[in-house]
């Protein structure tokens, strides 16, 4: 009987460690299910910084019901996919290995405004571009007759090819 009692004591001791994990999981699930709040205190606030991401510009795209691909900088690609995919395709993101060497070379020419910068836009039939305000590609598109600015704020600027509809 003493051996049985000893084994039961060991089992109870080992379960105490698991109990804390279960309690923590239940609490975390409750906070998540309640929108990140415990009572009126906001513990979790998942949002994108509108000073770093083109939040308002993408809202404009959503309201414009754009269906064709939008080209933006690769570092905004994940955000664009999160916000507008699958209604709108995103031309590039930071998963560079998916695009191939030729595409990436063309993309870098555009980003750096090197000779042939417009090849990416022409060869891949891009009609909408979302770029950081004041960036070199945004400045060159603003001076190009083929492109028209349809939106601008402190973070992002949207251009549409003149032949495309808004």
PDB file of C-alpha atoms in Angstrom:
ATOM      1  CA  UNK A   1       0.000   0.000   0.000  1.00  0.00           C
ATOM      2  CA  UNK A   2       2.902   2.340   0.738  1.00  0.00           C
ATOM      3  CA  UNK A   3       4.265   1.757  -2.770  1.00  0.00           C
ATOM      4  CA  UNK A   4       0.887   2.628  -4.293  1.00  0.00           C
ATOM      5  CA  UNK A   5       0.626   5.774  -2.189  1.00  0.00           C
ATOM      6  CA  UNK A   6       4.137   6.787  -3.267  1.00  0.00           C
ATOM      7  CA  UNK A   7       3.313   6.345  -6.963  1.00  0.00           C
ATOM      8  CA  UNK A   8       0.108   8.374  -6.597  1.00  0.00           C
ATOM      9  CA  UNK A   9       2.092  11.155  -4.949  1.00  0.00           C
ATOM     10  CA  UNK A  10       4.516  11.186  -7.876  1.00  0.00           C
ATOM     11  CA  UNK A  11       1.650  11.340 -10.380  1.00  0.00           C
ATOM     12  CA  UNK A  12       0.009  14.224  -8.514  1.00  0.00           C
ATOM     13  CA  UNK A  13       3.300  16.121  -8.409  1.00  0.00           C
ATOM     14  CA  UNK A  14       3.888  15.689 -12.125  1.00  0.00           C
ATOM     15  CA  UNK A  15       0.344  16.850 -12.931  1.00  0.00           C
ATOM     16  CA  UNK A  16       0.777  20.116 -11.010  1.00  0.00           C
ATOM     17  CA  UNK A  17       3.212  21.358 -13.656  1.00  0.00           C
ATOM     18  CA  UNK A  18       0.723  20.534 -16.400  1.00  0.00           C
ATOM     19  CA  UNK A  19      -2.064  22.230 -14.472  1.00  0.00           C
ATOM     20  CA  UNK A  20      -0.296  25.602 -14.741  1.00  0.00           C
ATOM     21  CA  UNK A  21       0.060  25.167 -18.489  1.00  0.00           C
ATOM     22  CA  UNK A  22      -3.654  24.381 -18.784  1.00  0.00           C
ATOM     23  CA  UNK A  23      -4.617  27.382 -16.620  1.00  0.00           C
ATOM     24  CA  UNK A  24      -2.360  29.700 -18.663  1.00  0.00           C
ATOM     25  CA  UNK A  25      -3.813  28.355 -21.925  1.00  0.00           C
ATOM     26  CA  UNK A  26      -7.382  28.943 -20.719  1.00  0.00           C
ATOM     27  CA  UNK A  27      -6.548  32.520 -19.684  1.00  0.00           C
ATOM     28  CA  UNK A  28      -4.814  33.292 -22.993  1.00  0.00           C
ATOM     29  CA  UNK A  29      -7.708  31.805 -24.958  1.00  0.00           C
ATOM     30  CA  UNK A  30     -10.145  33.926 -22.929  1.00  0.00           C
ATOM     31  CA  UNK A  31      -8.187  37.126 -23.610  1.00  0.00           C
ATOM     32  CA  UNK A  32      -7.972  36.385 -27.345  1.00  0.00           C
ATOM     33  CA  UNK A  33     -11.665  35.454 -27.539  1.00  0.00           C
ATOM     34  CA  UNK A  34     -12.516  38.744 -25.805  1.00  0.00           C
ATOM     35  CA  UNK A  35     -10.728  40.865 -28.404  1.00  0.00           C
ATOM     36  CA  UNK A  36      -7.508  41.175 -26.415  1.00  0.00           C
ATOM     37  CA  UNK A  37      -9.234  42.592 -23.324  1.00  0.00           C
ATOM     38  CA  UNK A  38      -9.542  41.635 -19.686  1.00  0.00           C
ATOM     39  CA  UNK A  39     -12.610  43.516 -18.542  1.00  0.00           C
ATOM     40  CA  UNK A  40     -12.056  47.002 -19.995  1.00  0.00           C
ATOM     41  CA  UNK A  41      -8.249  46.825 -20.133  1.00  0.00           C
ATOM     42  CA  UNK A  42      -6.857  46.336 -23.646  1.00  0.00           C
ATOM     43  CA  UNK A  43      -3.928  43.904 -23.403  1.00  0.00           C
ATOM     44  CA  UNK A  44      -3.505  43.078 -27.071  1.00  0.00           C
ATOM     45  CA  UNK A  45      -3.807  45.695 -29.788  1.00  0.00           C
ATOM     46  CA  UNK A  46      -2.872  44.193 -33.135  1.00  0.00           C
ATOM     47  CA  UNK A  47      -2.796  46.920 -35.763  1.00  0.00           C
ATOM     48  CA  UNK A  48      -0.508  48.326 -38.402  1.00  0.00           C
ATOM     49  CA  UNK A  49       1.248  51.623 -37.785  1.00  0.00           C
ATOM     50  CA  UNK A  50      -0.247  54.079 -40.266  1.00  0.00           C
ATOM     51  CA  UNK A  51       3.050  56.001 -40.293  1.00  0.00           C
ATOM     52  CA  UNK A  52       4.966  52.940 -41.566  1.00  0.00           C
ATOM     53  CA  UNK A  53       2.360  51.115 -43.643  1.00  0.00           C
ATOM     54  CA  UNK A  54       0.084  52.569 -46.342  1.00  0.00           C
ATOM     55  CA  UNK A  55      -3.086  51.994 -44.307  1.00  0.00           C
ATOM     56  CA  UNK A  56      -5.134  54.855 -45.802  1.00  0.00           C
ATOM     57  CA  UNK A  57      -3.871  54.224 -49.342  1.00  0.00           C
ATOM     58  CA  UNK A  58      -4.889  50.570 -49.160  1.00  0.00           C
ATOM     59  CA  UNK A  59      -8.297  51.583 -47.806  1.00  0.00           C
ATOM     60  CA  UNK A  60      -8.600  53.787 -50.899  1.00  0.00           C
ATOM     61  CA  UNK A  61      -7.740  50.784 -53.096  1.00  0.00           C
ATOM     62  CA  UNK A  62     -10.332  48.651 -51.295  1.00  0.00           C
ATOM     63  CA  UNK A  63     -13.007  51.301 -51.789  1.00  0.00           C
ATOM     64  CA  UNK A  64     -12.060  51.612 -55.468  1.00  0.00           C
ATOM     65  CA  UNK A  65     -12.743  47.875 -55.911  1.00  0.00           C
ATOM     66  CA  UNK A  66      -9.483  47.320 -57.801  1.00  0.00           C
ATOM     67  CA  UNK A  67      -9.205  43.778 -59.194  1.00  0.00           C
ATOM     68  CA  UNK A  68      -6.022  43.893 -61.264  1.00  0.00           C
ATOM     69  CA  UNK A  69      -2.549  43.476 -59.770  1.00  0.00           C
ATOM     70  CA  UNK A  70      -1.025  46.280 -57.716  1.00  0.00           C
ATOM     71  CA  UNK A  71       2.732  46.732 -57.592  1.00  0.00           C
ATOM     72  CA  UNK A  72       4.225  48.054 -54.388  1.00  0.00           C
ATOM     73  CA  UNK A  73       7.614  47.785 -52.727  1.00  0.00           C
ATOM     74  CA  UNK A  74       8.498  44.257 -51.677  1.00  0.00           C
ATOM     75  CA  UNK A  75       8.604  45.254 -48.003  1.00  0.00           C
ATOM     76  CA  UNK A  76       4.915  46.283 -48.159  1.00  0.00           C
ATOM     77  CA  UNK A  77       3.964  43.117 -50.043  1.00  0.00           C
ATOM     78  CA  UNK A  78       2.973  41.073 -46.998  1.00  0.00           C
ATOM     79  CA  UNK A  79       0.818  43.927 -45.717  1.00  0.00           C
ATOM     80  CA  UNK A  80      -0.822  44.338 -49.126  1.00  0.00           C
ATOM     81  CA  UNK A  81      -1.522  40.607 -49.316  1.00  0.00           C
ATOM     82  CA  UNK A  82      -3.034  40.738 -45.821  1.00  0.00           C
ATOM     83  CA  UNK A  83      -5.303  43.655 -46.699  1.00  0.00           C
ATOM     84  CA  UNK A  84      -6.370  43.218 -50.345  1.00  0.00           C
ATOM     85  CA  UNK A  85      -5.732  39.628 -51.433  1.00  0.00           C
ATOM     86  CA  UNK A  86      -7.568  37.689 -52.956  1.00  0.00           C
ATOM     87  CA  UNK A  87      -9.802  40.486 -54.339  1.00  0.00           C
ATOM     88  CA  UNK A  88      -6.719  42.247 -55.672  1.00  0.00           C
ATOM     89  CA  UNK A  89      -3.495  40.527 -56.642  1.00  0.00           C
ATOM     90  CA  UNK A  90      -0.188  41.830 -55.316  1.00  0.00           C
ATOM     91  CA  UNK A  91       2.610  41.919 -57.893  1.00  0.00           C
ATOM     92  CA  UNK A  92       5.558  41.440 -55.504  1.00  0.00           C
ATOM     93  CA  UNK A  93       6.374  40.770 -51.871  1.00  0.00           C
ATOM     94  CA  UNK A  94       9.522  39.913 -49.948  1.00  0.00           C
ATOM     95  CA  UNK A  95       9.522  36.207 -50.852  1.00  0.00           C
ATOM     96  CA  UNK A  96      12.130  36.859 -53.537  1.00  0.00           C
ATOM     97  CA  UNK A  97      12.820  33.205 -54.297  1.00  0.00           C
ATOM     98  CA  UNK A  98       9.314  32.882 -55.801  1.00  0.00           C
ATOM     99  CA  UNK A  99       9.764  35.466 -58.546  1.00  0.00           C
ATOM    100  CA  UNK A 100      12.834  34.445 -60.465  1.00  0.00           C
ATOM    101  CA  UNK A 101      15.984  36.306 -61.357  1.00  0.00           C
ATOM    102  CA  UNK A 102      14.623  38.159 -64.416  1.00  0.00           C
ATOM    103  CA  UNK A 103      11.663  39.602 -62.513  1.00  0.00           C
ATOM    104  CA  UNK A 104      13.833  40.662 -59.584  1.00  0.00           C
ATOM    105  CA  UNK A 105      16.372  42.374 -61.837  1.00  0.00           C
ATOM    106  CA  UNK A 106      13.545  44.329 -63.474  1.00  0.00           C
ATOM    107  CA  UNK A 107      12.077  45.121 -60.065  1.00  0.00           C
ATOM    108  CA  UNK A 108      15.409  46.452 -58.791  1.00  0.00           C
ATOM    109  CA  UNK A 109      15.785  48.641 -61.892  1.00  0.00           C
ATOM    110  CA  UNK A 110      12.408  50.190 -61.080  1.00  0.00           C
ATOM    111  CA  UNK A 111      13.188  50.646 -57.386  1.00  0.00           C
ATOM    112  CA  UNK A 112      16.547  52.254 -58.160  1.00  0.00           C
ATOM    113  CA  UNK A 113      15.232  54.131 -61.228  1.00  0.00           C
ATOM    114  CA  UNK A 114      17.977  52.689 -63.407  1.00  0.00           C
ATOM    115  CA  UNK A 115      17.875  52.614 -67.219  1.00  0.00           C
ATOM    116  CA  UNK A 116      15.061  50.275 -68.222  1.00  0.00           C
ATOM    117  CA  UNK A 117      13.107  51.006 -65.016  1.00  0.00           C
ATOM    118  CA  UNK A 118       9.805  51.007 -66.913  1.00  0.00           C
ATOM    119  CA  UNK A 119      10.357  47.497 -68.349  1.00  0.00           C
ATOM    120  CA  UNK A 120       8.801  45.788 -65.320  1.00  0.00           C
ATOM    121  CA  UNK A 121       5.641  47.870 -65.620  1.00  0.00           C
ATOM    122  CA  UNK A 122       5.353  47.223 -69.357  1.00  0.00           C
ATOM    123  CA  UNK A 123       6.411  43.572 -69.516  1.00  0.00           C
ATOM    124  CA  UNK A 124       4.158  42.509 -66.650  1.00  0.00           C
ATOM    125  CA  UNK A 125       1.245  44.743 -67.705  1.00  0.00           C
ATOM    126  CA  UNK A 126       1.131  46.638 -64.400  1.00  0.00           C
ATOM    127  CA  UNK A 127      -1.527  49.380 -64.352  1.00  0.00           C
ATOM    128  CA  UNK A 128      -1.531  50.314 -60.656  1.00  0.00           C
ATOM    129  CA  UNK A 129       1.438  51.176 -58.472  1.00  0.00           C
ATOM    130  CA  UNK A 130       1.550  52.010 -54.759  1.00  0.00           C
ATOM    131  CA  UNK A 131       4.850  53.571 -53.691  1.00  0.00           C
ATOM    132  CA  UNK A 132       6.255  55.385 -50.676  1.00  0.00           C
ATOM    133  CA  UNK A 133       5.635  59.112 -50.923  1.00  0.00           C
ATOM    134  CA  UNK A 134       8.772  60.921 -52.047  1.00  0.00           C
ATOM    135  CA  UNK A 135      10.560  57.764 -53.200  1.00  0.00           C
ATOM    136  CA  UNK A 136      12.605  57.884 -56.398  1.00  0.00           C
ATOM    137  CA  UNK A 137      10.144  55.686 -58.367  1.00  0.00           C
ATOM    138  CA  UNK A 138       7.207  57.804 -57.152  1.00  0.00           C
ATOM    139  CA  UNK A 139       8.972  60.975 -58.234  1.00  0.00           C
ATOM    140  CA  UNK A 140       9.720  59.619 -61.715  1.00  0.00           C
ATOM    141  CA  UNK A 141       6.157  58.328 -62.214  1.00  0.00           C
ATOM    142  CA  UNK A 142       4.824  61.749 -61.188  1.00  0.00           C
ATOM    143  CA  UNK A 143       6.832  63.232 -64.080  1.00  0.00           C
ATOM    144  CA  UNK A 144       5.800  60.575 -66.612  1.00  0.00           C
ATOM    145  CA  UNK A 145       2.836  61.413 -68.852  1.00  0.00           C
ATOM    146  CA  UNK A 146       1.752  57.769 -69.026  1.00  0.00           C
ATOM    147  CA  UNK A 147       1.021  57.677 -65.284  1.00  0.00           C
ATOM    148  CA  UNK A 148      -1.509  59.658 -63.253  1.00  0.00           C
ATOM    149  CA  UNK A 149      -1.480  60.091 -59.480  1.00  0.00           C
ATOM    150  CA  UNK A 150      -4.888  59.190 -58.024  1.00  0.00           C
ATOM    151  CA  UNK A 151      -4.052  59.165 -54.309  1.00  0.00           C
ATOM    152  CA  UNK A 152      -1.379  60.628 -52.048  1.00  0.00           C
ATOM    153  CA  UNK A 153      -0.789  60.946 -48.326  1.00  0.00           C
ATOM    154  CA  UNK A 154       2.306  61.170 -46.112  1.00  0.00           C
ATOM    155  CA  UNK A 155       3.045  57.451 -46.434  1.00  0.00           C
ATOM    156  CA  UNK A 156       1.979  56.277 -49.860  1.00  0.00           C
ATOM    157  CA  UNK A 157       1.073  57.440 -53.320  1.00  0.00           C
ATOM    158  CA  UNK A 158      -0.982  55.524 -55.889  1.00  0.00           C
ATOM    159  CA  UNK A 159      -0.455  55.853 -59.618  1.00  0.00           C
ATOM    160  CA  UNK A 160      -2.600  54.452 -62.387  1.00  0.00           C
ATOM    161  CA  UNK A 161      -1.538  54.029 -65.986  1.00  0.00           C
ATOM    162  CA  UNK A 162      -3.368  56.674 -68.048  1.00  0.00           C
ATOM    163  CA  UNK A 163      -4.980  53.987 -70.206  1.00  0.00           C
ATOM    164  CA  UNK A 164      -6.445  52.218 -67.128  1.00  0.00           C
ATOM    165  CA  UNK A 165      -9.748  53.098 -65.497  1.00  0.00           C
ATOM    166  CA  UNK A 166      -9.797  54.176 -61.862  1.00  0.00           C
TER     167      UNK A 166
END
